[in-house]
Tab-separated table of C-alpha atoms in Angstrom:
chain	number	residue	atom	x	y	z
A	1	MET	CA	19.671	-24.074	69.661
A	2	TYR	CA	21.820	-27.196	69.489
A	3	ASN	CA	21.494	-30.866	70.483
A	4	ALA	CA	17.824	-30.371	69.651
A	5	GLU	CA	15.337	-33.176	69.781
A	6	VAL	CA	11.580	-33.448	69.428
A	7	ILE	CA	10.095	-34.912	72.568
A	8	ASN	CA	6.999	-37.030	72.590
A	9	ALA	CA	4.436	-34.469	73.597
A	10	ALA	CA	2.292	-33.271	70.732
A	11	LEU	CA	-1.238	-32.164	70.033
A	12	TYR	CA	-3.083	-32.454	66.741
A	13	ALA	CA	-6.417	-31.080	65.557
A	14	LEU	CA	-8.434	-31.939	62.485
A	15	PRO	CA	-8.839	-29.283	59.760
A	16	MET	CA	-11.023	-26.491	61.093
A	17	ASN	CA	-11.722	-22.797	60.824
A	18	ALA	CA	-9.760	-20.324	62.911
A	19	ASN	CA	-12.727	-19.879	65.244
A	20	ASP	CA	-15.799	-22.012	65.807
A	21	ALA	CA	-19.491	-21.099	65.805
A	22	ASP	CA	-19.198	-19.767	69.357
A	23	GLY	CA	-16.370	-17.447	68.392
A	24	GLU	CA	-13.714	-19.458	70.271
A	25	TYR	CA	-10.173	-19.613	68.941
A	26	PRO	CA	-7.774	-22.549	69.295
A	27	THR	CA	-5.648	-22.201	72.460
A	28	VAL	CA	-2.535	-23.988	73.649
A	29	ALA	CA	-1.216	-23.774	77.231
A	30	ILE	CA	2.107	-25.045	78.664
A	31	LYS	CA	2.293	-25.699	82.402
A	32	GLY	CA	5.180	-26.888	84.602
A	33	LYS	CA	7.749	-25.939	87.220
A	34	LEU	CA	11.527	-26.018	87.278
A	35	GLY	CA	12.749	-29.424	88.417
A	36	THR	CA	9.366	-31.122	88.151
A	37	THR	CA	9.026	-34.539	86.532
A	38	GLU	CA	6.359	-33.572	84.028
A	39	LEU	CA	5.494	-30.724	81.715
A	40	THR	CA	1.853	-30.576	80.578
A	41	LEU	CA	0.449	-29.278	77.300
A	42	THR	CA	-3.248	-28.464	77.247
A	43	ALA	CA	-5.039	-27.512	74.042
A	44	LYS	CA	-8.610	-26.600	73.261
A	45	PHE	CA	-9.542	-26.576	69.579
A	46	ALA	CA	-13.254	-27.396	69.690
A	47	GLY	CA	-15.126	-29.178	72.437
A	48	ASP	CA	-13.249	-30.795	75.328
A	49	PRO	CA	-9.559	-29.929	75.831
A	50	MET	CA	-6.744	-32.366	74.970
A	51	THR	CA	-3.622	-32.904	77.071
A	52	ALA	CA	-0.187	-34.404	76.560
A	53	THR	CA	2.821	-34.638	78.893
A	54	THR	CA	6.581	-34.807	78.580
A	55	LYS	CA	9.535	-34.623	80.942
A	56	GLY	CA	9.591	-31.569	83.197
A	57	MET	CA	11.658	-28.391	82.965
A	58	GLN	CA	15.321	-28.801	83.733
A	59	PRO	CA	18.004	-26.179	84.582
A	60	ASN	CA	20.031	-24.716	81.690
A	61	THR	CA	17.537	-26.061	79.174
A	62	ARG	CA	15.634	-24.224	76.476
A	63	TYR	CA	12.074	-25.189	75.561
A	64	VAL	CA	10.584	-23.925	72.303
A	65	VAL	CA	6.867	-24.323	71.651
A	66	ASN	CA	5.889	-24.560	67.976
A	67	ILE	CA	2.307	-24.081	66.826
A	68	ILE	CA	1.953	-24.719	63.117
A	69	ASN	CA	-1.028	-24.575	60.791
A	70	THR	CA	-0.281	-26.670	57.679
A	71	GLU	CA	-2.868	-27.744	55.105
A	72	GLY	CA	-5.611	-26.880	57.561
A	73	ASN	CA	-4.111	-29.059	60.309
A	74	LEU	CA	-3.146	-27.378	63.585
A	75	THR	CA	-0.271	-28.992	65.482
A	76	ALA	CA	1.574	-28.021	68.643
A	77	TYR	CA	4.871	-29.559	69.782
A	78	ILE	CA	7.943	-28.777	71.904
A	79	THR	CA	11.626	-28.925	71.032
A	80	ILE	CA	14.271	-29.074	73.760
A	81	ALA	CA	17.904	-27.987	73.689
A	82	ASP	CA	20.705	-27.065	76.054
A	83	TRP	CA	20.933	-23.398	76.988
A	84	ALA	CA	23.975	-21.591	75.625
A	85	TYR	CA	25.195	-18.853	78.001
A	86	GLY	CA	25.203	-15.381	76.558
A	87	GLU	CA	22.149	-15.963	74.379
A	88	THR	CA	18.947	-13.983	74.748
A	89	VAL	CA	15.365	-14.900	74.117
A	90	ASP	CA	13.060	-12.608	72.159
A	91	THR	CA	10.008	-12.326	74.395
A	92	ASP	CA	8.025	-9.931	72.201
A	93	ASP	CA	4.518	-10.974	71.216
A	94	ILE	CA	5.172	-11.957	67.616
A	95	ALA	CA	1.463	-12.218	66.838
A	96	ALA	CA	0.909	-8.583	67.833
A	97	ARG	CA	3.421	-7.510	65.194
A	98	LEU	CA	1.347	-8.975	62.362
A	99	ASN	CA	-0.794	-6.912	60.041
A	100	SER	CA	-4.323	-6.219	61.227
A	101	GLY	CA	-5.832	-7.464	57.949
A	102	ALA	CA	-5.060	-8.644	54.435
A	103	SER	CA	-6.750	-8.802	51.044
A	104	PHE	CA	-6.239	-11.803	48.764
A	105	THR	CA	-6.694	-10.816	45.105
A	106	ALA	CA	-6.491	-13.089	42.065
A	107	GLU	CA	-4.549	-11.990	39.001
A	108	ARG	CA	-7.233	-10.898	36.562
A	109	GLY	CA	-7.807	-11.730	32.910
A	110	ASN	CA	-5.753	-14.902	32.834
A	111	GLY	CA	-8.043	-17.797	33.693
A	112	ILE	CA	-7.618	-17.274	37.442
A	113	GLY	CA	-10.312	-16.512	39.992
A	114	PHE	CA	-12.009	-17.421	43.259
A	115	ILE	CA	-14.757	-20.071	43.270
A	116	GLY	CA	-16.592	-22.278	45.753
A	117	ASP	CA	-18.346	-21.467	49.006
A	118	ASN	CA	-17.251	-18.081	50.360
A	119	ASN	CA	-14.700	-17.837	47.512
A	120	LYS	CA	-12.233	-19.968	49.445
A	121	ILE	CA	-10.788	-21.710	46.365
A	122	LEU	CA	-8.257	-19.892	44.204
A	123	TYR	CA	-8.826	-21.628	40.867
A	124	ILE	CA	-6.042	-21.481	38.260
A	125	GLY	CA	-6.979	-22.695	34.801
A	126	ASN	CA	-4.987	-24.846	32.419
A	127	LEU	CA	-2.364	-22.178	31.805
A	128	SER	CA	1.138	-22.420	30.452
A	129	CYS	CA	3.006	-21.505	33.627
A	130	ALA	CA	6.559	-20.240	33.446
A	131	GLU	CA	8.501	-19.700	36.653
A	132	ASP	CA	7.548	-16.451	38.494
A	133	MET	CA	4.134	-16.274	36.807
A	134	LEU	CA	1.778	-14.279	39.054
A	135	PHE	CA	-1.348	-16.025	40.376
A	136	ALA	CA	-2.515	-13.733	43.202
A	137	THR	CA	-1.517	-10.821	45.436
A	138	ILE	CA	-1.791	-10.551	49.237
A	139	THR	CA	-1.864	-6.954	50.494
A	140	GLY	CA	-1.844	-5.800	54.124
A	141	THR	CA	-4.182	-3.258	55.704
A	142	ASP	CA	-1.369	-1.683	57.743
A	143	ASN	CA	1.468	-0.200	55.759
A	144	ASP	CA	4.568	-1.976	57.011
A	145	LYS	CA	3.508	-4.882	59.205
A	146	PRO	CA	4.164	-8.421	57.951
A	147	ILE	CA	1.475	-10.985	57.096
A	148	GLY	CA	1.716	-14.608	58.121
A	149	ILE	CA	1.491	-16.820	55.012
A	150	VAL	CA	1.797	-20.613	55.315
A	151	LEU	CA	2.172	-23.154	52.496
A	152	PRO	CA	2.730	-26.886	53.065
A	153	ASP	CA	6.364	-27.964	53.334
A	154	ASP	CA	5.945	-30.357	50.393
A	155	CYS	CA	4.391	-27.758	48.060
A	156	ASP	CA	7.017	-27.218	45.366
A	157	TRP	CA	4.815	-25.580	42.722
A	158	LEU	CA	3.972	-22.344	44.559
A	159	LYS	CA	6.114	-19.677	46.168
A	160	VAL	CA	5.445	-16.460	48.100
A	161	VAL	CA	7.515	-13.393	47.243
A	162	ASN	CA	7.526	-10.145	49.279
A	163	THR	CA	7.349	-7.394	46.638
A	164	ALA	CA	6.602	-4.220	48.669
A	165	THR	CA	6.466	-2.921	52.243
A	166	THR	CA	4.216	0.168	51.912
A	167	PRO	CA	1.717	-1.345	51.921
A	168	MET	CA	3.073	-4.793	52.811
A	169	THR	CA	2.561	-6.847	49.632
A	170	TYR	CA	3.254	-10.451	48.723
A	171	GLN	CA	2.806	-12.281	45.430
A	172	LEU	CA	1.802	-15.923	44.990
A	173	GLN	CA	3.869	-17.122	42.041
A	174	ALA	CA	4.637	-20.242	40.020
A	175	THR	CA	7.887	-22.138	40.473
A	176	ASP	CA	9.857	-24.127	37.919
A	177	LYS	CA	7.783	-27.192	38.971
A	178	THR	CA	4.313	-25.773	38.228
A	179	ALA	CA	4.135	-26.875	34.584
A	180	ASP	CA	5.404	-30.432	35.207
A	181	GLU	CA	2.114	-32.075	36.207
A	182	SER	CA	0.008	-33.377	33.304
A	183	THR	CA	-2.095	-36.175	34.812
A	184	ARG	CA	-3.940	-34.569	37.738
A	185	PRO	CA	-4.645	-31.128	39.206
A	186	LEU	CA	-2.229	-29.507	41.626
A	187	THR	CA	-3.592	-28.488	45.034
A	188	ALA	CA	-2.238	-26.769	48.121
A	189	ASN	CA	-3.742	-25.275	51.261
A	190	LEU	CA	-2.692	-21.707	51.980
A	191	SER	CA	-3.177	-19.918	55.314
A	192	ILE	CA	-3.150	-16.132	55.735
A	193	ILE	CA	-2.568	-15.034	59.339
A	194	THR	CA	-3.285	-11.551	60.702
A	195	TYR	CA	-3.822	-10.090	64.195
A	196	ASP	CA	-7.006	-8.805	65.828
A	197	ALA	CA	-5.617	-6.190	68.244
A	198	ALA	CA	-8.968	-5.505	69.905
A	199	ASN	CA	-9.366	-9.125	70.971
A	200	LYS	CA	-5.618	-9.849	71.102
A	201	LYS	CA	-6.016	-12.938	68.926
A	202	GLN	CA	-4.658	-14.229	65.640
A	203	VAL	CA	-7.051	-14.517	62.721
A	204	ILE	CA	-6.395	-17.362	60.293
A	205	ASN	CA	-8.042	-17.469	56.872
A	206	GLU	CA	-7.629	-20.705	54.918
A	207	TYR	CA	-7.761	-21.146	51.143
A	208	LEU	CA	-7.353	-23.981	48.678
A	209	VAL	CA	-5.148	-23.185	45.668
A	210	TYR	CA	-6.186	-25.387	42.738
A	211	LYS	CA	-4.219	-25.594	39.463
A	212	GLU	CA	-6.009	-27.205	36.524
A	213	TYR	CA	-4.146	-29.524	34.135
A	214	ILE	CA	-6.654	-29.910	31.269
A	215	ASN	CA	-8.937	-27.694	29.213
A	216	THR	CA	-12.215	-27.626	31.122
A	217	ALA	CA	-14.230	-25.605	28.609
A	218	HIS	CA	-16.613	-28.506	27.943
A	219	MET	CA	-16.526	-30.399	31.229
A	220	ASP	CA	-20.138	-31.394	31.951
A	221	LYS	CA	-21.069	-34.301	34.197
A	222	SER	CA	-24.148	-35.105	32.087
A	223	LEU	CA	-21.969	-37.304	29.875
A	224	LEU	CA	-20.362	-40.123	31.816
A	225	GLY	CA	-21.028	-43.614	30.525
A	226	SER	CA	-19.454	-46.912	29.633
A	227	ILE	CA	-19.182	-47.979	25.993
A	228	TRP	CA	-20.639	-51.272	27.207
A	229	ASP	CA	-23.638	-49.485	28.767
A	230	MET	CA	-24.168	-45.785	28.090
A	231	ASN	CA	-27.024	-45.602	30.612
A	232	THR	CA	-24.917	-45.926	33.748
A	233	MET	CA	-25.846	-42.677	35.470
A	234	SER	CA	-26.215	-42.004	39.193
A	235	GLU	CA	-24.916	-39.665	41.872
A	236	SER	CA	-22.388	-42.323	42.944
A	237	PRO	CA	-21.911	-44.359	39.767
A	238	VAL	CA	-20.367	-47.817	39.681
A	239	PHE	CA	-19.118	-49.100	36.327
A	240	HIS	CA	-18.890	-52.875	35.865
A	241	LEU	CA	-16.638	-53.491	32.877
A	242	PRO	CA	-15.812	-56.742	31.067
A	243	PRO	CA	-12.178	-57.883	30.946
A	244	PHE	CA	-11.433	-56.568	27.463
A	245	GLY	CA	-8.779	-53.916	27.066
A	246	ILE	CA	-10.057	-51.000	25.005
A	247	ASP	CA	-9.684	-47.268	24.479
A	248	LEU	CA	-12.362	-44.996	25.935
A	249	ALA	CA	-14.005	-47.710	28.021
A	250	ILE	CA	-15.521	-44.786	29.964
A	251	MET	CA	-16.873	-42.021	27.733
A	252	ARG	CA	-16.984	-38.611	29.395
A	253	ALA	CA	-17.277	-34.856	29.035
A	254	SER	CA	-15.679	-34.377	32.428
A	255	ASP	CA	-12.413	-35.314	34.057
A	256	LEU	CA	-11.552	-38.499	35.937
A	257	ILE	CA	-8.565	-38.274	38.263
A	258	ILE	CA	-6.921	-41.694	38.493
A	259	PRO	CA	-5.091	-42.493	41.754
A	260	GLU	CA	-1.322	-42.709	41.565
A	261	GLY	CA	-0.198	-46.324	41.330
A	262	CYS	CA	-3.176	-47.459	39.215
A	263	THR	CA	-1.586	-48.735	35.996
A	264	TRP	CA	-4.602	-50.291	34.270
A	265	LEU	CA	-6.582	-47.091	33.675
A	266	PHE	CA	-5.430	-44.031	31.758
A	267	ASN	CA	-7.133	-40.978	30.266
A	268	LYS	CA	-7.040	-40.663	26.510
A	269	LYS	CA	-8.525	-38.621	23.680
A	270	VAL	CA	-9.561	-40.195	20.362
A	271	GLY	CA	-10.492	-37.570	17.803
A	272	ASP	CA	-12.926	-35.233	19.558
A	273	LEU	CA	-13.890	-37.855	22.146
A	274	LEU	CA	-12.639	-37.856	25.719
A	275	GLY	CA	-12.423	-41.123	27.556
A	276	THR	CA	-10.694	-43.308	30.098
A	277	SER	CA	-9.047	-46.396	28.654
A	278	ILE	CA	-8.612	-49.777	30.279
A	279	THR	CA	-6.123	-52.601	29.767
A	280	ASP	CA	-6.867	-56.300	29.200
A	281	ASN	CA	-7.758	-58.416	32.264
A	282	ILE	CA	-8.872	-61.702	30.687
A	283	GLY	CA	-8.286	-64.671	33.003
A	284	LYS	CA	-7.116	-62.512	35.905
A	285	PRO	CA	-8.741	-61.635	39.264
A	286	GLU	CA	-11.391	-58.934	39.359
A	287	ARG	CA	-9.947	-55.490	40.095
A	288	GLN	CA	-11.428	-52.154	41.067
A	289	VAL	CA	-10.445	-48.578	41.745
A	290	VAL	CA	-12.178	-45.416	42.944
A	291	VAL	CA	-11.508	-42.351	40.805
A	292	THR	CA	-12.585	-38.740	41.271
A	293	GLN	CA	-14.866	-37.155	38.695
A	294	ARG	CA	-14.656	-33.375	38.273
A	295	TRP	CA	-16.873	-31.057	36.288
A	296	ILE	CA	-17.811	-27.376	36.065
A	297	PRO	CA	-21.597	-26.947	35.811
A	298	GLY	CA	-21.617	-23.318	34.685
A	299	SER	CA	-19.737	-22.022	37.712
A	300	GLY	CA	-17.765	-23.524	40.541
A	301	LEU	CA	-16.089	-26.912	40.597
A	302	LYS	CA	-17.918	-30.123	41.510
A	303	THR	CA	-16.474	-33.516	42.382
A	304	ARG	CA	-17.725	-36.994	43.220
A	305	GLU	CA	-16.331	-40.503	43.481
A	306	VAL	CA	-16.795	-43.097	40.742
A	307	THR	CA	-16.071	-46.805	41.251
A	308	ILE	CA	-14.712	-48.783	38.291
A	309	ILE	CA	-14.746	-52.588	38.541
A	310	GLN	CA	-13.266	-54.786	35.830
A	311	SER	CA	-14.022	-58.491	35.712
A	312	GLY	CA	-11.486	-61.147	34.749
A	313	THR	CA	-14.142	-63.544	33.430
A	314	VAL	CA	-15.332	-63.456	29.819
A	315	ASP	CA	-19.075	-63.481	29.170
A	316	LYS	CA	-19.118	-64.764	25.582
A	317	THR	CA	-22.764	-63.812	25.068
A	318	ILE	CA	-21.777	-60.139	24.745
A	319	LEU	CA	-19.278	-60.833	21.944
A	320	SER	CA	-19.695	-59.540	18.417
A	321	PRO	CA	-21.667	-61.905	16.141
A	322	THR	CA	-19.103	-61.517	13.336
A	323	HIS	CA	-15.613	-60.188	12.665
A	324	GLU	CA	-13.449	-59.167	9.725
A	325	ILE	CA	-9.748	-58.975	8.830
A	326	VAL	CA	-8.863	-55.520	7.491
A	327	LEU	CA	-5.440	-55.334	5.818
A	328	ASN	CA	-3.396	-52.137	5.675
A	329	ASN	CA	-4.168	-51.226	2.068
A	330	ASP	CA	-0.963	-49.223	1.617
A	331	LEU	CA	1.091	-52.273	2.600
A	332	VAL	CA	-0.956	-54.468	0.256
A	333	ASN	CA	-0.064	-52.118	-2.607
A	334	GLN	CA	3.601	-52.244	-1.557
A	335	GLY	CA	3.574	-56.032	-1.633
A	336	LYS	CA	4.238	-56.332	2.120
A	337	ILE	CA	1.153	-58.427	2.968
A	338	LYS	CA	-1.538	-60.571	1.330
A	339	PHE	CA	-4.526	-62.575	2.564
A	340	ASP	CA	-5.800	-65.849	1.111
A	341	GLU	CA	-9.341	-65.965	2.472
A	342	THR	CA	-9.972	-69.447	1.068
A	343	LEU	CA	-7.076	-70.874	3.073
A	344	SER	CA	-7.545	-68.405	5.984
A	345	THR	CA	-3.856	-67.573	5.599
A	346	ILE	CA	-2.062	-64.243	5.910
A	347	ILE	CA	1.450	-63.881	4.490
A	348	ILE	CA	3.726	-60.974	5.436
A	349	ALA	CA	7.160	-59.842	4.303
A	350	GLY	CA	10.233	-60.464	6.434
A	351	SER	CA	11.667	-56.939	6.312
A	352	GLY	CA	11.094	-53.356	5.220
A	353	LEU	CA	8.800	-52.347	8.107
A	354	THR	CA	9.095	-51.411	11.784
A	355	ALA	CA	7.235	-52.493	14.930
A	356	ASP	CA	5.231	-49.235	14.705
A	357	ASP	CA	3.643	-50.287	11.408
A	358	ILE	CA	0.143	-51.776	11.770
A	359	ILE	CA	-0.164	-54.503	9.128
A	360	PHE	CA	-3.808	-55.483	9.691
A	361	ASN	CA	-6.739	-55.042	12.076
A	362	ILE	CA	-9.110	-57.664	13.471
A	363	ARG	CA	-12.499	-56.005	13.942
A	364	GLY	CA	-15.800	-56.838	15.549
A	365	ILE	CA	-19.069	-55.635	14.060
A	366	ALA	CA	-19.655	-51.868	14.158
A	367	ALA	CA	-22.476	-50.460	16.298
A	368	SER	CA	-24.179	-47.074	16.204
A	369	ALA	CA	-22.254	-44.377	18.074
A	370	SER	CA	-24.717	-41.558	17.432
A	371	GLY	CA	-28.197	-40.771	18.697
A	372	THR	CA	-28.720	-43.427	21.369
A	373	PRO	CA	-25.321	-45.176	21.279
A	374	GLU	CA	-25.337	-48.956	21.103
A	375	PRO	CA	-22.983	-50.975	23.304
A	376	ILE	CA	-19.666	-52.077	21.868
A	377	LYS	CA	-19.551	-55.730	20.795
A	378	PRO	CA	-16.070	-57.064	21.648
A	379	ILE	CA	-14.087	-59.929	20.152
A	380	ILE	CA	-11.433	-62.233	21.622
A	381	VAL	CA	-8.111	-62.679	19.804
A	382	GLN	CA	-5.656	-65.332	20.981
A	383	PHE	CA	-2.335	-66.271	19.428
A	384	GLY	CA	-0.883	-69.771	19.588
A	385	GLU	CA	0.538	-70.755	22.968
A	386	ASN	CA	3.873	-71.705	21.376
A	387	CYS	CA	4.249	-68.380	19.584
A	388	ASP	CA	7.116	-66.538	21.250
A	389	TRP	CA	7.804	-63.993	18.522
A	390	TRP	CA	4.633	-61.930	18.417
A	391	SER	CA	4.155	-58.618	20.217
A	392	LYS	CA	2.122	-59.627	23.255
A	393	PRO	CA	-0.012	-58.977	25.149
A	394	LEU	CA	-2.332	-57.461	22.598
A	395	SER	CA	-4.514	-54.560	23.688
A	396	GLY	CA	-7.889	-53.815	22.146
A	397	SER	CA	-8.766	-50.469	20.633
A	398	LEU	CA	-11.843	-48.473	19.693
A	399	TYR	CA	-12.336	-47.873	15.981
A	400	LEU	CA	-14.606	-45.185	14.548
A	401	LEU	CA	-16.341	-45.286	11.158
A	402	GLU	CA	-18.406	-42.147	10.586
A	403	SER	CA	-21.304	-42.597	13.065
A	404	SER	CA	-20.338	-46.130	14.123
A	405	TRP	CA	-17.819	-47.626	16.489
A	406	GLY	CA	-16.455	-51.062	17.302
A	407	HIS	CA	-13.807	-53.156	19.034
A	408	GLU	CA	-10.618	-54.108	17.214
A	409	TYR	CA	-7.087	-55.373	17.682
A	410	LYS	CA	-4.291	-53.617	15.825
A	411	ILE	CA	-1.653	-56.120	14.691
A	412	PRO	CA	1.876	-54.643	14.435
A	413	PHE	CA	4.664	-55.838	12.175
A	414	PRO	CA	6.827	-58.483	13.910
A	415	VAL	CA	10.504	-57.541	13.527
A	416	TYR	CA	13.026	-60.387	13.358
A	417	PRO	CA	15.682	-60.414	16.085
A	418	SER	CA	19.247	-60.351	14.790
A	419	SER	CA	19.692	-64.020	15.703
A	420	LYS	CA	16.767	-65.227	13.570
A	421	ALA	CA	16.553	-65.553	9.788
A	422	GLY	CA	13.121	-67.158	9.346
A	423	PRO	CA	10.778	-67.992	7.827
A	424	ARG	CA	8.328	-68.602	10.667
A	425	GLU	CA	4.619	-69.082	11.226
A	426	THR	CA	1.973	-69.142	13.918
A	427	GLU	CA	-1.793	-69.089	14.178
A	428	PHE	CA	-4.392	-66.963	15.932
A	429	THR	CA	-8.027	-67.568	16.823
A	430	VAL	CA	-10.871	-65.044	16.807
A	431	THR	CA	-13.870	-65.815	19.033
A	432	THR	CA	-17.310	-64.318	18.395
A	433	TYR	CA	-20.852	-65.240	19.501
A	434	ASN	CA	-23.907	-65.823	17.328
A	435	GLY	CA	-26.281	-67.956	19.381
A	436	LYS	CA	-23.212	-69.897	20.461
A	437	PRO	CA	-19.439	-69.233	20.652
A	438	ILE	CA	-17.767	-69.336	17.240
A	439	GLU	CA	-13.996	-69.767	16.867
A	440	LYS	CA	-12.187	-68.997	13.633
A	441	THR	CA	-8.486	-69.884	13.288
A	442	TYR	CA	-6.077	-68.173	10.899
A	443	ARG	CA	-2.584	-69.162	9.766
A	444	LEU	CA	0.017	-66.395	9.783
A	445	ILE	CA	3.261	-66.837	7.832
A	446	GLN	CA	6.219	-64.453	7.837
A	447	LEU	CA	8.796	-64.900	5.082
A	448	GLY	CA	12.535	-64.864	5.723
A	449	ARG	CA	14.137	-61.704	7.106
A	450	ASN	CA	15.802	-60.898	3.778
A	451	THR	CA	12.497	-61.044	1.880
A	452	SER	CA	10.964	-57.582	1.521
A	453	THR	CA	7.830	-58.474	-0.481
A	454	VAL	CA	5.331	-61.327	-0.685
A	455	ASN	CA	4.874	-61.171	-4.464
């Protein structure tokens, strides 16, 4: 075929089984005559037939009808090309040459197996997958007849390898891309096509191949709550979160799949706790996203949608009633930092540390994290508007103290740029709420860049 083009006559059907409840199979018919102005495609997938037309058959022209089942979607289209003299057309019934049946068997003893209704999901656990790793085997009923196996064109993490012909055997294996994904599960629809000789029809069996990316040993939907309100539980939960950035804003013993492109949520583990963290949104428009929750309640895999909405407006009544400044004690002993509480002044050295060193924390009051957990009490930390040398924006964190937790800001060491010698100073304000908003301002002084201690 050459000078090929796809012409605008196509049929498309939604995902469906190979045959419906009445035992009917999808059919596609092409009708037209040489020299006519139109060629008609008629398809019946379920219910009333669909039709599409294109230009009619022309002399010395080859028409190729393609019927493809990809990811559960059945499409039919025509390609057209000039006829090259001397060529022949294979008119054999390709479908009749397929195997009369096939078994689909998961590789045993390696965290792989079939789950879901009618065992139509091949579930692959959180395995370390090298290229060519075996996931499943497809074996034909007839010794040497091929089996139709279809994977989506964009599936780069699975491959099918023909390993034997008596009986006809194929292996579903990993590629060099299988181990790359670490933020969401890998999925692909797989179709196995055989031929029913008695009824002269193809038989299509569809499966979902599902590759896990995390350890699901303790995934249980019973724990899904916000650190602001641990009682948010429903079949279709909606979490309304304040604008404060914090680790583990959503506490969970399940998995939340975050849509690609969402940059303000990310999954994180702190100690033995699993959670979904959120970035700061103070003073910005409200934002929301729908994520997918997954869990394994004993057997099978369950999913549901969870809506997360983060406000941009601060409700000061939920703030911590008090706060404290907690210096890095090791740096205090090294003479890198000191705090004059009477003057509300913090002095830090000009050198000897990196931007990865946390010099002090600003913490809200701790609340109980055990038994019936109490909501986190946040604080607001704002640096002076004219301060252009601090690492901003700051992001809040969750701190844990035995059976308590709280909201804090970790303050990193500010490294002098090569063009600055110092000294320099700024101020920051901490806002809490105790019957009314309370603002406390601190002075922060950094000595010259050649000064390594504050003593």
